Tab-separated table of C-alpha atoms and ligand atoms in Angstrom:
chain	number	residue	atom	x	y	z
A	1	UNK	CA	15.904	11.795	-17.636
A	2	UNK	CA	12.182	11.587	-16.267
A	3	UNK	CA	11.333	8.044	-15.082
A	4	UNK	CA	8.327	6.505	-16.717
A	5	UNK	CA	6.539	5.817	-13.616
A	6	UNK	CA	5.532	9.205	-12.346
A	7	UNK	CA	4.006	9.981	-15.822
A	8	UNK	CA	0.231	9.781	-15.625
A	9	UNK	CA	-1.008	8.872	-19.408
A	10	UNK	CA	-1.769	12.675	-19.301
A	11	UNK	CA	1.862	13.418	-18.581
A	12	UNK	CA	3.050	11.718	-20.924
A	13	UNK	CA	0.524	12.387	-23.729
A	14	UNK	CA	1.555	16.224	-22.786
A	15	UNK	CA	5.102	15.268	-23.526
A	16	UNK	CA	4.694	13.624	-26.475
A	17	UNK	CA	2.316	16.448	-27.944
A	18	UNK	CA	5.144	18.032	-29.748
A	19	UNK	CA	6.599	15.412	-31.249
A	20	UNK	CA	3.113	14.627	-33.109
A	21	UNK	CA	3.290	15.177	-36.846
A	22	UNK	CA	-0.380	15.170	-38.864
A	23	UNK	CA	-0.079	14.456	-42.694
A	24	UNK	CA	-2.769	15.873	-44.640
A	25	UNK	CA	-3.913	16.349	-47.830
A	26	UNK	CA	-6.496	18.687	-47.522
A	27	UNK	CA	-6.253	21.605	-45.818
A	28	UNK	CA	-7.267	21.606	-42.302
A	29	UNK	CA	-8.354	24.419	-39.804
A	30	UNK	CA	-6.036	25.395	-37.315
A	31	UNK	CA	-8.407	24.178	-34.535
A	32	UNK	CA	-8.949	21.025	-36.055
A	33	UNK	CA	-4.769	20.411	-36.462
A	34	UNK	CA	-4.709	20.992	-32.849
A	35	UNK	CA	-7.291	18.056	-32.592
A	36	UNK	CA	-5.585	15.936	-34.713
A	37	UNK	CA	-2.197	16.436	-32.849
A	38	UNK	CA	-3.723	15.725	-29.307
A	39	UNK	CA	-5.442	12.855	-30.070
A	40	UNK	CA	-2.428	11.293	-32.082
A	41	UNK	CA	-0.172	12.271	-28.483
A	42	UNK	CA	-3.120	10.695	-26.168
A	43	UNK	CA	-2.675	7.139	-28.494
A	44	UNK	CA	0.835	7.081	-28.122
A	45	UNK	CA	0.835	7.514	-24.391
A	46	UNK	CA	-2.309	4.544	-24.453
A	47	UNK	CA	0.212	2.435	-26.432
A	48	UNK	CA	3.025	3.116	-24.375
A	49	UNK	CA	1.125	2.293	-21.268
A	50	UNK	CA	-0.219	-0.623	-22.659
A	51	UNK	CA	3.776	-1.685	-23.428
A	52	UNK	CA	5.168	-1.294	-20.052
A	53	UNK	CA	2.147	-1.920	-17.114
A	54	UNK	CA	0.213	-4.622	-19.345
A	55	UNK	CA	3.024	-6.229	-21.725
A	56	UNK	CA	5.976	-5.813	-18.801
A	57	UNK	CA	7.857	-4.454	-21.698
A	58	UNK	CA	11.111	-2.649	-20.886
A	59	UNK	CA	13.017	-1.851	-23.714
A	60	UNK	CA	12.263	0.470	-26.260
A	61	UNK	CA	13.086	-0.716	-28.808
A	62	UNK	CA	11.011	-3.793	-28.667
A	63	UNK	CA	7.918	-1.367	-28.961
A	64	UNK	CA	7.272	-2.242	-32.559
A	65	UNK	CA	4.177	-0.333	-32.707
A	66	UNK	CA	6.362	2.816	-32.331
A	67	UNK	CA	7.668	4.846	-35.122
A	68	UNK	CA	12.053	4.862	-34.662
A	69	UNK	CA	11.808	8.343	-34.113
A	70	UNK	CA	9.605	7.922	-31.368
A	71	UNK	CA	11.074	4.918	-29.801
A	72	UNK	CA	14.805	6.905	-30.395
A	73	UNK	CA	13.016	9.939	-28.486
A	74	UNK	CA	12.019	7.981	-25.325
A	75	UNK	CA	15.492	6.490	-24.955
A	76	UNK	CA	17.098	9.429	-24.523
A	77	UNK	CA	14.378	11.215	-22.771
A	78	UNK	CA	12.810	8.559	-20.177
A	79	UNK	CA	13.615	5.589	-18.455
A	80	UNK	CA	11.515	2.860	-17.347
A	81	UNK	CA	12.554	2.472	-13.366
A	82	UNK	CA	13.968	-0.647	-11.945
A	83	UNK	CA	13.463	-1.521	-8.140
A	84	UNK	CA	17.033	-3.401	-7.389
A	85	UNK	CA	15.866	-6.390	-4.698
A	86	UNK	CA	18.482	-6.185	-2.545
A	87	UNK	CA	16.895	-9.426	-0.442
A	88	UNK	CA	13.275	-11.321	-0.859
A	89	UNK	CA	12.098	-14.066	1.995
A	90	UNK	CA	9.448	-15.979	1.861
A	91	UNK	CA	7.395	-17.293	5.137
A	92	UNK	CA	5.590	-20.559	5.606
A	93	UNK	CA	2.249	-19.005	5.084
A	94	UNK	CA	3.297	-17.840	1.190
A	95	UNK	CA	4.045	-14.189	2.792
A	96	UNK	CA	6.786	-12.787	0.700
A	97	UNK	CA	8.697	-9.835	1.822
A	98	UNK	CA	11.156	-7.756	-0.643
A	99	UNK	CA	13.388	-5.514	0.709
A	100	UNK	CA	14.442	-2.700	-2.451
A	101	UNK	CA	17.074	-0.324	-2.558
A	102	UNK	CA	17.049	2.599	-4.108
A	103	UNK	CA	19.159	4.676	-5.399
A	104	UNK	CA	20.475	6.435	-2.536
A	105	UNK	CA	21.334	3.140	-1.296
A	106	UNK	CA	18.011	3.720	1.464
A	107	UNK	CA	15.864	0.759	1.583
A	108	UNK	CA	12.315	-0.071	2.046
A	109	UNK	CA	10.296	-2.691	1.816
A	110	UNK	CA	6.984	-4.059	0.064
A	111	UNK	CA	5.149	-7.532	1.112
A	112	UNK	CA	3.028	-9.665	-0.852
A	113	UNK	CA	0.216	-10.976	1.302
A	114	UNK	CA	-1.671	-13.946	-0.025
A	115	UNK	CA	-4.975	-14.686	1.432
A	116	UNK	CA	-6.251	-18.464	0.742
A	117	UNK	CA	-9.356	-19.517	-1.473
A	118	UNK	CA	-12.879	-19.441	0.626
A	119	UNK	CA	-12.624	-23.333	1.092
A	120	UNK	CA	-9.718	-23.546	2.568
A	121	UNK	CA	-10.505	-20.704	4.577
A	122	UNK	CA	-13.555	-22.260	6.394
A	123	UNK	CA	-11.764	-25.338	6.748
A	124	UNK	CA	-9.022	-23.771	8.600
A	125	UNK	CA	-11.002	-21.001	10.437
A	126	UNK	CA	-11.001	-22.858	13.387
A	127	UNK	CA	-7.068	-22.476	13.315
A	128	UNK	CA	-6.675	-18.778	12.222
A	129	UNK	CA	-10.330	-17.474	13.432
A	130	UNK	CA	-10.427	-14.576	10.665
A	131	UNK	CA	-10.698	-14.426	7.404
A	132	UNK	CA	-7.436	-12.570	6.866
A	133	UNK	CA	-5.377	-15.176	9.188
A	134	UNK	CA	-6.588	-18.365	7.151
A	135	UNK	CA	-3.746	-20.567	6.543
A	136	UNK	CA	-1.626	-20.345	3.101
A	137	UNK	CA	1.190	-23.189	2.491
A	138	UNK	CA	4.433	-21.557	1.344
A	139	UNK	CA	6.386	-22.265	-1.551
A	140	UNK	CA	8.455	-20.081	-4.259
A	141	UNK	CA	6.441	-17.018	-5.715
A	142	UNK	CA	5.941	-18.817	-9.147
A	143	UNK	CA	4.723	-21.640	-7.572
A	144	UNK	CA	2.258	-20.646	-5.620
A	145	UNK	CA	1.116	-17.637	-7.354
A	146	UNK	CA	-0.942	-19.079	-9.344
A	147	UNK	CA	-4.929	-18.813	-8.547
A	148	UNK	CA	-5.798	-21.937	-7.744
A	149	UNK	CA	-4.233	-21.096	-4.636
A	150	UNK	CA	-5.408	-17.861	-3.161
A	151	UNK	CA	-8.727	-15.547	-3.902
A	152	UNK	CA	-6.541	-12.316	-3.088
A	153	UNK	CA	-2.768	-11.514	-3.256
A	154	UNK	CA	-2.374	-8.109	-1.758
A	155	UNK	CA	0.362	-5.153	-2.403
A	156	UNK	CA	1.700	-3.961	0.834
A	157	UNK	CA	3.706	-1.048	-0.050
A	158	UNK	CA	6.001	1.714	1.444
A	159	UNK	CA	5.296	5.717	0.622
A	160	UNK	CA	8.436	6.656	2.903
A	161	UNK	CA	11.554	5.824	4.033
A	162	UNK	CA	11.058	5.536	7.760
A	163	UNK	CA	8.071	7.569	9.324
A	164	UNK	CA	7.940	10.886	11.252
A	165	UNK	CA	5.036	9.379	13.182
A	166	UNK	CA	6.745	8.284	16.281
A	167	UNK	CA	3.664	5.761	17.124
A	168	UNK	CA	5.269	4.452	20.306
A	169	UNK	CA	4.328	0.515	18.645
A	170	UNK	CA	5.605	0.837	15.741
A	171	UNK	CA	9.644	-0.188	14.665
A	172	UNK	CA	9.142	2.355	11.220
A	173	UNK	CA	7.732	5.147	14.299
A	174	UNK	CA	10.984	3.829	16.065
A	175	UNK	CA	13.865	4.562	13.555
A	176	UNK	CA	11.920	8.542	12.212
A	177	UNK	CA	11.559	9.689	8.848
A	178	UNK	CA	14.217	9.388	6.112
A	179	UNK	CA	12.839	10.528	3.116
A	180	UNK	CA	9.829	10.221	1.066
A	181	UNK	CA	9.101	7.838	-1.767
A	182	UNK	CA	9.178	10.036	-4.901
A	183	UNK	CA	5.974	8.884	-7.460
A	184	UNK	CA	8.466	6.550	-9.054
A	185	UNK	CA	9.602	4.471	-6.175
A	186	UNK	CA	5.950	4.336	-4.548
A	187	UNK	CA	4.756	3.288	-8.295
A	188	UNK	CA	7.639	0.378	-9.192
A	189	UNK	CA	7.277	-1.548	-6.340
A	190	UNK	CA	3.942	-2.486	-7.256
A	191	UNK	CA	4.867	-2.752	-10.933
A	192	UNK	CA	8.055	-5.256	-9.674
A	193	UNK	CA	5.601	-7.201	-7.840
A	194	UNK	CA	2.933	-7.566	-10.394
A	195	UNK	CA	5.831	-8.823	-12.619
A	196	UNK	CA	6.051	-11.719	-10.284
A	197	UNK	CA	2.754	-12.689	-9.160
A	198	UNK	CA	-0.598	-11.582	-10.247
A	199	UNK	CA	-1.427	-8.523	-7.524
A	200	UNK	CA	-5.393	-8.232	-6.636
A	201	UNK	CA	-5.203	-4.991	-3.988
A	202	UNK	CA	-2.545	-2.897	-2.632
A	203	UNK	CA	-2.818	-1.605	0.600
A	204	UNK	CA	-0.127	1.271	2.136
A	205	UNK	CA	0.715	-0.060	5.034
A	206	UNK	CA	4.123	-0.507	4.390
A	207	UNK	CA	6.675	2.361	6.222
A	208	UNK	CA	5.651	5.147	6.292
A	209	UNK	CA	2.612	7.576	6.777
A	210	UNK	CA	1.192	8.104	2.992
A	211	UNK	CA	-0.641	11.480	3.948
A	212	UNK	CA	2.284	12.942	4.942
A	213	UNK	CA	3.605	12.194	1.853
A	214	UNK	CA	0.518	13.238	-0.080
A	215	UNK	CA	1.025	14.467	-3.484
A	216	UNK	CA	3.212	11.950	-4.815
A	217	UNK	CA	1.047	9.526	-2.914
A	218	UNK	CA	-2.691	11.117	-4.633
A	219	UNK	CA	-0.329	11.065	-8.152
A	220	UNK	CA	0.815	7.268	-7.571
A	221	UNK	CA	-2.700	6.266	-6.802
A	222	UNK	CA	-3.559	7.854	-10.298
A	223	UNK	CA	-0.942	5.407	-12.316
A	224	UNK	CA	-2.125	2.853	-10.030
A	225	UNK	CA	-5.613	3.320	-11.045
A	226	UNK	CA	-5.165	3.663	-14.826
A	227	UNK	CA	-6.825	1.052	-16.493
A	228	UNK	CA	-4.568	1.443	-19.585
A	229	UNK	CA	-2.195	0.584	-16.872
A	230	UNK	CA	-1.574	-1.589	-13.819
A	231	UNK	CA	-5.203	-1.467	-14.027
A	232	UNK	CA	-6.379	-1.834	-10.606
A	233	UNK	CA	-10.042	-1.275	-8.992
A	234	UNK	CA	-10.434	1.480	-6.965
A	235	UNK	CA	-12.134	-0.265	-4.116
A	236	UNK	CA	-8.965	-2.403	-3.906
A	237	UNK	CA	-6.534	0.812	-3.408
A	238	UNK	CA	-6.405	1.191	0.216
A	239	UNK	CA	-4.483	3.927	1.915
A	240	UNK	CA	-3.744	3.368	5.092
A	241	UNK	CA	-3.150	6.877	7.648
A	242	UNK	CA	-2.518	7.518	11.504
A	243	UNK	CA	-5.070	10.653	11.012
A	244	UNK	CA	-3.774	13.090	9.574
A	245	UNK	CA	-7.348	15.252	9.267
A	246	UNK	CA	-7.006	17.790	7.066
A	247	UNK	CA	-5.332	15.359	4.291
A	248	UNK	CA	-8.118	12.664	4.758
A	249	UNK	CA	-10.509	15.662	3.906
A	250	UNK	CA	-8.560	16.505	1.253
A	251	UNK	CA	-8.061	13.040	0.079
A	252	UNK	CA	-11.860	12.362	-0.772
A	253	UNK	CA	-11.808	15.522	-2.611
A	254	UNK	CA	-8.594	14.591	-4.731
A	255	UNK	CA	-9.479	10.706	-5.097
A	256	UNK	CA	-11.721	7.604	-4.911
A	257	UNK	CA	-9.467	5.321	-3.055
A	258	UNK	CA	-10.622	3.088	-0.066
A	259	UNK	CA	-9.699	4.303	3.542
A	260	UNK	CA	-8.178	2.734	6.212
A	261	UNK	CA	-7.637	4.457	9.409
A	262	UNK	CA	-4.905	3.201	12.486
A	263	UNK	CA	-7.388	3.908	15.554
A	264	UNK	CA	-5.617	1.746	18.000
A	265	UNK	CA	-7.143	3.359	20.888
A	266	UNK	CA	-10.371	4.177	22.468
A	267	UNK	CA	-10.111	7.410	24.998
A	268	UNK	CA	-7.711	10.345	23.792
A	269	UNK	CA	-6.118	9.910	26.510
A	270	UNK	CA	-4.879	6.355	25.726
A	271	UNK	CA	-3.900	7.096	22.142
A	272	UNK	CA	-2.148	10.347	22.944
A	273	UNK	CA	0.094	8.343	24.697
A	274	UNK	CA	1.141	5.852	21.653
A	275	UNK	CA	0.692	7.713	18.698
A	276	UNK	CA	1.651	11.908	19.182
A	277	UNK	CA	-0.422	12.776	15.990
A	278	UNK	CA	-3.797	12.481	18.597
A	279	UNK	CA	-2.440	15.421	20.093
A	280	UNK	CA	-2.714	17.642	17.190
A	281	UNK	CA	-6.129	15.837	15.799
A	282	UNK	CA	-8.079	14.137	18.405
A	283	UNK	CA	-10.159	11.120	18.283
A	284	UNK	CA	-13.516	13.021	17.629
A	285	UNK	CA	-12.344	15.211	14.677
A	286	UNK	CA	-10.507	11.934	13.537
A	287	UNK	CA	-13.987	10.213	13.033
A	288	UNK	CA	-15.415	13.680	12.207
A	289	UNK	CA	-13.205	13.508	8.991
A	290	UNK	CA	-14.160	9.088	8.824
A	291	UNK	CA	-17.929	10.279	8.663
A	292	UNK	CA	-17.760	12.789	5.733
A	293	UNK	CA	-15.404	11.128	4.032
A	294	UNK	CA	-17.041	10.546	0.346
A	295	UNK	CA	-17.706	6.391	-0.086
A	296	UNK	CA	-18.756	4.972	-2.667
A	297	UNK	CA	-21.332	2.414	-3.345
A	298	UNK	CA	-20.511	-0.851	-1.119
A	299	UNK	CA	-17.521	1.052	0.074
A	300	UNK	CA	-17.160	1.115	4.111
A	301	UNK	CA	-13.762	2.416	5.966
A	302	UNK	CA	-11.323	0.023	7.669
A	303	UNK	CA	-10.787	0.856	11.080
A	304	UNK	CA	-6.912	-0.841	12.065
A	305	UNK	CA	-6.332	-1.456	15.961
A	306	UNK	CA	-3.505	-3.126	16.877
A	307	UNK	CA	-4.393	-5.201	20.065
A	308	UNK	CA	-1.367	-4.287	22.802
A	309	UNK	CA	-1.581	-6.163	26.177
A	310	UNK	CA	-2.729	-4.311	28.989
A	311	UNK	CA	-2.948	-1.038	27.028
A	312	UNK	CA	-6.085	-0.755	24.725
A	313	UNK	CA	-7.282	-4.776	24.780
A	314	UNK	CA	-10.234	-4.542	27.801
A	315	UNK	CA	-13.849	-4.861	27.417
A	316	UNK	CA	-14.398	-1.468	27.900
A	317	UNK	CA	-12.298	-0.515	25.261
A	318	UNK	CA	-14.099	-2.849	22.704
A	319	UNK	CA	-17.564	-1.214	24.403
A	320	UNK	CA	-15.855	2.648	23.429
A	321	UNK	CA	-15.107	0.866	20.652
A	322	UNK	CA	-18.668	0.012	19.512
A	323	UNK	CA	-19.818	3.598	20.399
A	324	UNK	CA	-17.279	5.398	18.951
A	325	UNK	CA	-17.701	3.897	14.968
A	326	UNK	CA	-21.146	3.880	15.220
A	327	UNK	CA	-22.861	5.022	12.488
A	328	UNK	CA	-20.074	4.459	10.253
A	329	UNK	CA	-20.070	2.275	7.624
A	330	UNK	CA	-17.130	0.118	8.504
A	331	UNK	CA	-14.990	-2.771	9.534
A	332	UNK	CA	-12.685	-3.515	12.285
A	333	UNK	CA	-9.596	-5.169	11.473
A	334	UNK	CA	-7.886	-6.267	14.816
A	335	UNK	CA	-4.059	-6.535	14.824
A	336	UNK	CA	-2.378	-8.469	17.297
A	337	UNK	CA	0.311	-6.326	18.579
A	338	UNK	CA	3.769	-8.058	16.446
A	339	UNK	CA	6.776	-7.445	19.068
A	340	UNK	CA	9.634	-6.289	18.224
A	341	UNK	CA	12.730	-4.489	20.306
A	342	UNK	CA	11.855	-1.147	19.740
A	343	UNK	CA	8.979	-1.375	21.712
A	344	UNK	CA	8.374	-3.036	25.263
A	345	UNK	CA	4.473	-3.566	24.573
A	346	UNK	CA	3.144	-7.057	24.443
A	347	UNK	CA	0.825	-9.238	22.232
A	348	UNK	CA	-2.325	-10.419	23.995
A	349	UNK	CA	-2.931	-13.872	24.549
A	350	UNK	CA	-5.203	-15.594	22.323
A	351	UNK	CA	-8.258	-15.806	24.759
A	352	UNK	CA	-7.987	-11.962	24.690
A	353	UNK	CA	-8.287	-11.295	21.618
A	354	UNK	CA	-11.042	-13.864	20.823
A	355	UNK	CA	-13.267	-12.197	23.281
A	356	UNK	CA	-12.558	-8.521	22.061
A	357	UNK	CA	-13.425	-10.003	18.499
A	358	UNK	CA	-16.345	-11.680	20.027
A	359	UNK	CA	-17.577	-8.346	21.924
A	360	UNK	CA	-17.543	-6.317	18.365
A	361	UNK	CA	-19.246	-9.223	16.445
A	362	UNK	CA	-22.030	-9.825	19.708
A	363	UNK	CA	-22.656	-5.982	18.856
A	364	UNK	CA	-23.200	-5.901	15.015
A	365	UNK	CA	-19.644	-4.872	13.978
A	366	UNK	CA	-17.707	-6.586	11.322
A	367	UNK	CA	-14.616	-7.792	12.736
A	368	UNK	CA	-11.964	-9.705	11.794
A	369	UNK	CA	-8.467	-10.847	13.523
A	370	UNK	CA	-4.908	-10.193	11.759
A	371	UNK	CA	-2.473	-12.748	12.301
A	372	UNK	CA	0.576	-11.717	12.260
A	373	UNK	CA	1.696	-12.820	8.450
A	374	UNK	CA	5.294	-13.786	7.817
A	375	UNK	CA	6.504	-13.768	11.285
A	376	UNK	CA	9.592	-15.972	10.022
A	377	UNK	CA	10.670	-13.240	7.796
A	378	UNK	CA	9.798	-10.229	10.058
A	379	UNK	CA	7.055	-9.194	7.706
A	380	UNK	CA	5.770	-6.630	10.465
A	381	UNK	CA	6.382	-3.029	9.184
A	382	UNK	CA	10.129	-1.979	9.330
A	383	UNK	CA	11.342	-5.244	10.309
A	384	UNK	CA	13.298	-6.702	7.871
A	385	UNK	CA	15.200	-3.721	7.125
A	386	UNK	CA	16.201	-3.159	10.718
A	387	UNK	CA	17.541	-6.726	11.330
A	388	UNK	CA	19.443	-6.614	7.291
A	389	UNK	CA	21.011	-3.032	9.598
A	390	UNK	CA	20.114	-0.529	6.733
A	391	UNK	CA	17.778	1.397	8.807
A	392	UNK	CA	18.773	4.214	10.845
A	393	UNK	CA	19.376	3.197	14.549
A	394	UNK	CA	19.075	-0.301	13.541
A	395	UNK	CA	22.151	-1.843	15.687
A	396	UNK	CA	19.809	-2.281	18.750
A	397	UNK	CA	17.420	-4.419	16.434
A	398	UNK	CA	20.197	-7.069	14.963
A	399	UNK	CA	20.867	-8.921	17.543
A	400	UNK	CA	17.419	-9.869	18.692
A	401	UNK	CA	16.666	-10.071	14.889
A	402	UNK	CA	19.057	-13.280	14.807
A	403	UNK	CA	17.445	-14.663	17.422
A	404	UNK	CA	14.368	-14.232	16.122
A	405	UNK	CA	15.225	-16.222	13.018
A	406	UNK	CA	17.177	-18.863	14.809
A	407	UNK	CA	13.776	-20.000	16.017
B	1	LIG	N1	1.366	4.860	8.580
B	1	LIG	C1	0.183	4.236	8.188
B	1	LIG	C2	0.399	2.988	7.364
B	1	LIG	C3	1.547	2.102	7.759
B	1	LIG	S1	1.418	1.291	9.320
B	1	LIG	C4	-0.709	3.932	9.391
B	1	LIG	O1	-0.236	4.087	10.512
B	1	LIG	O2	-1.853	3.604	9.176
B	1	LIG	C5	0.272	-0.017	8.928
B	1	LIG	C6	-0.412	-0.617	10.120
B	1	LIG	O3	0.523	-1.375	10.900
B	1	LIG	C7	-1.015	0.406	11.078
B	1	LIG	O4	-2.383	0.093	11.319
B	1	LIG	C8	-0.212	0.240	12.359
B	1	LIG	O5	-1.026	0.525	13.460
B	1	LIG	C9	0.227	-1.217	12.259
B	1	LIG	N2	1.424	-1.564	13.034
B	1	LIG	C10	2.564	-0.868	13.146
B	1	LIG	N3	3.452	-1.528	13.921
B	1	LIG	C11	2.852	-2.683	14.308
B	1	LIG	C12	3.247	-3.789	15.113
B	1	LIG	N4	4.441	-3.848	15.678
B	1	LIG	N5	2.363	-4.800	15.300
B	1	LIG	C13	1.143	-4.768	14.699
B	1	LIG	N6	0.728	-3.754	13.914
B	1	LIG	C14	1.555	-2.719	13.726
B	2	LIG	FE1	4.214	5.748	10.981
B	2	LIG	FE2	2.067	4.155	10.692
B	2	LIG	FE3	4.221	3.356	12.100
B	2	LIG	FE4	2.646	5.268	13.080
B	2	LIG	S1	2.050	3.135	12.669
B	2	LIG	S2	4.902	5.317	13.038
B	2	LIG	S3	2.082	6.349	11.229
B	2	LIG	S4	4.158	3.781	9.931
């Protein structure tokens, strides 16, 4: 059985191309059968896609538009994949965290972030101070997934299970790599979340590092992307990476996708010490890679730091900071460090923060604070799965995890 979702329309019009049948009267050149055959495979696959990723359609047989030898041939020849959610939580501030099983039993998780309309935004700035952090009021997914209520509702998704990482901060870093996500399970959870609620962006920040899992990542951003598809714009397909250099190079040859990269520190030194990968590419070839990466028109590169006390969170740093992106078109995104057990680093206090924000926006950077979404259902990455104990070397993580949501 192949699974529908790591067909590309290609794929599948290639599979279908035998089955194609022309009836003609007249006779026709060999070259122009050929013609006829590919184009009748290419409108099946259209129609197909248009079934599943547009129409949520997942039985066959309700394809009318499908001949019954067709519709008999996909049966038995490909499935359409279901993600089995194994638990969903919703926070106060509309977060909503699914944790899926697969079908190895592993888990992993996807979140749906919702950010709030402009107006309620500005009136709650003062609360949240960012843009990403304004203020959502939680109800069921039906309920409030409706757009009267938000201006964005983002994807986050996994592309492994666990991460071979090992960035000292992180809980996925924390528990090591499982597995991958095969094109399949990276492409259903989006497709089980845009059944429920109308998905703007995805963004991989879920577990996992997606360039080390690049193929079936590149090939999932291709479904993804397919406007006979799930149909999303390819400024709002963001893939998030630790810097891995060779694959970000080889990324912007491959695909137009949108770029985020986990800086996190400002002296090679400093991010040596909490995320290895520096070691093998350093800051400067990092940002090497950031500047000839191919952007489009309006596009600019999201540079991720997640703000740990006493570590990277000085003035200085946010002065490196400035120098280091300079010239690049780009955005900081500033992450308040989430804490968790499998890490003894702290979150800043407030004040911090709001004056490394303030340094970056006194110098002509675009900068914006993450609060931390969801904290009531440990939407941070890796969380949820280590307190439900289906991660590896998650008994350490339970017991704090009850306390957590005792609170
Ligand atoms: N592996 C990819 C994508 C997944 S991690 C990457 O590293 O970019 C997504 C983001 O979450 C990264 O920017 C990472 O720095 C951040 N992150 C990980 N653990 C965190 C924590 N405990 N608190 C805040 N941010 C965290
Ligand atoms: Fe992996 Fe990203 Fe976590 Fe680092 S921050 S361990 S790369 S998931």
């Amino acid at each position: 059985m192949i699974y529908f979702q790591s067909l590309t329309q290609q794929d599948l019009a290639s599979l279908l191309r035998p089955l194609s049948r022309v009836q003609s009267k007249a006779r026709i050149s060999t070259e122009e059968l050929e013609h006829k055959l590919t184009r009748q495979a290419r409108y099946r696959a259209k129609q197909i896609f248009h079934w599943v990723y547009q129409r949520f359609q997942t039985d066959w047989d309700q394809m009318t538009d499908l001949s019954q030898d067709l519709r008999a041939w996909l049966k038995a020849h490909i499935q359409i994949f279901r993600l089995n959610s194994l638990q969903s939580h919703q926070a106060l501030d509309g977060t909503h965290k699914f944790l899926w099983s697969l079908e190895d039993s592993k888990t992993i998780e996807s979140v749906i972030i919702p950010a709030a309309l402009r107006e309620k935004n500005a009136q709650e700035s003062s609360k949240a101070f960012s843009e990403e952090g304004a203020f959502f009021s939680g109800r069921v997914v039906s309920e409030t997934m409706d757009s009267d209520h938000w201006s964005r509702l983002t994807a986050c998704i996994s592309s492994q299970v666990g991460c071979a990482m090992a960035c000292k901060f992180c809980l996925t870093g924390v528990q090591g790599l499982d597995r991958h996500l095969a094109i399949h399970e990276i492409v259903t959870q989006v497709y089980e979340l845009r059944r429920v609620a109308p998905i703007t962006n995805i963004v991989f920040m879920g577990m996992g590092e997606p360039l080390h899992n690049f193929e079936n990542v590149v090939k999932a951003c291709q479904i993804l992307l397919d406007q006979d598809g799930l149909a999303f714009s390819k400024r709002k397909v963001t893939v998030s990476t630790s810097g891995l250099v060779p694959a970000i190079e080889e990324l912007g040859r491959r695909i137009d996708v949108s770029l985020a990269i986990s800086l996190n520190a400002t002296t090679d030194e400093q991010r040596s010490r909490i995320m290895p990968v520096n070691r093998r590419w350093n800051i400067e070839e990092l940002l090497r890679a950031c500047r000839n990466y191919p952007l489009g028109s309006h596009r600019r590169i999201t540079f991720e730091y997640v703000l740990l006390k006493g570590m990277n969170d000085s003035l200085e740093d946010a002065e490196r900071l400035v120098h280091l992106v300079r010239g690049i078109p780009s955005k900081i995104n500033l992450i308040p460090f989430n804490e968790h057990s499998g890490s003894d680093f702290r979150r800043p206090q407030d004040s911090v923060i709001r004056s490394f924000q303030r340094y970056l926006l006194d110098h002509h950077l675009t900068a914006t604070v993450r609060i931390s979404r969801g904290r009531d259902i440990l939407a941070a990455c890796g969380q949820l799965r280590s307190i439900l104990g289906t991660a590896r070397g998650s008994e350490r993580h339970q017991e704090w995890g009850q306390g957590l949501t005792r609170q």
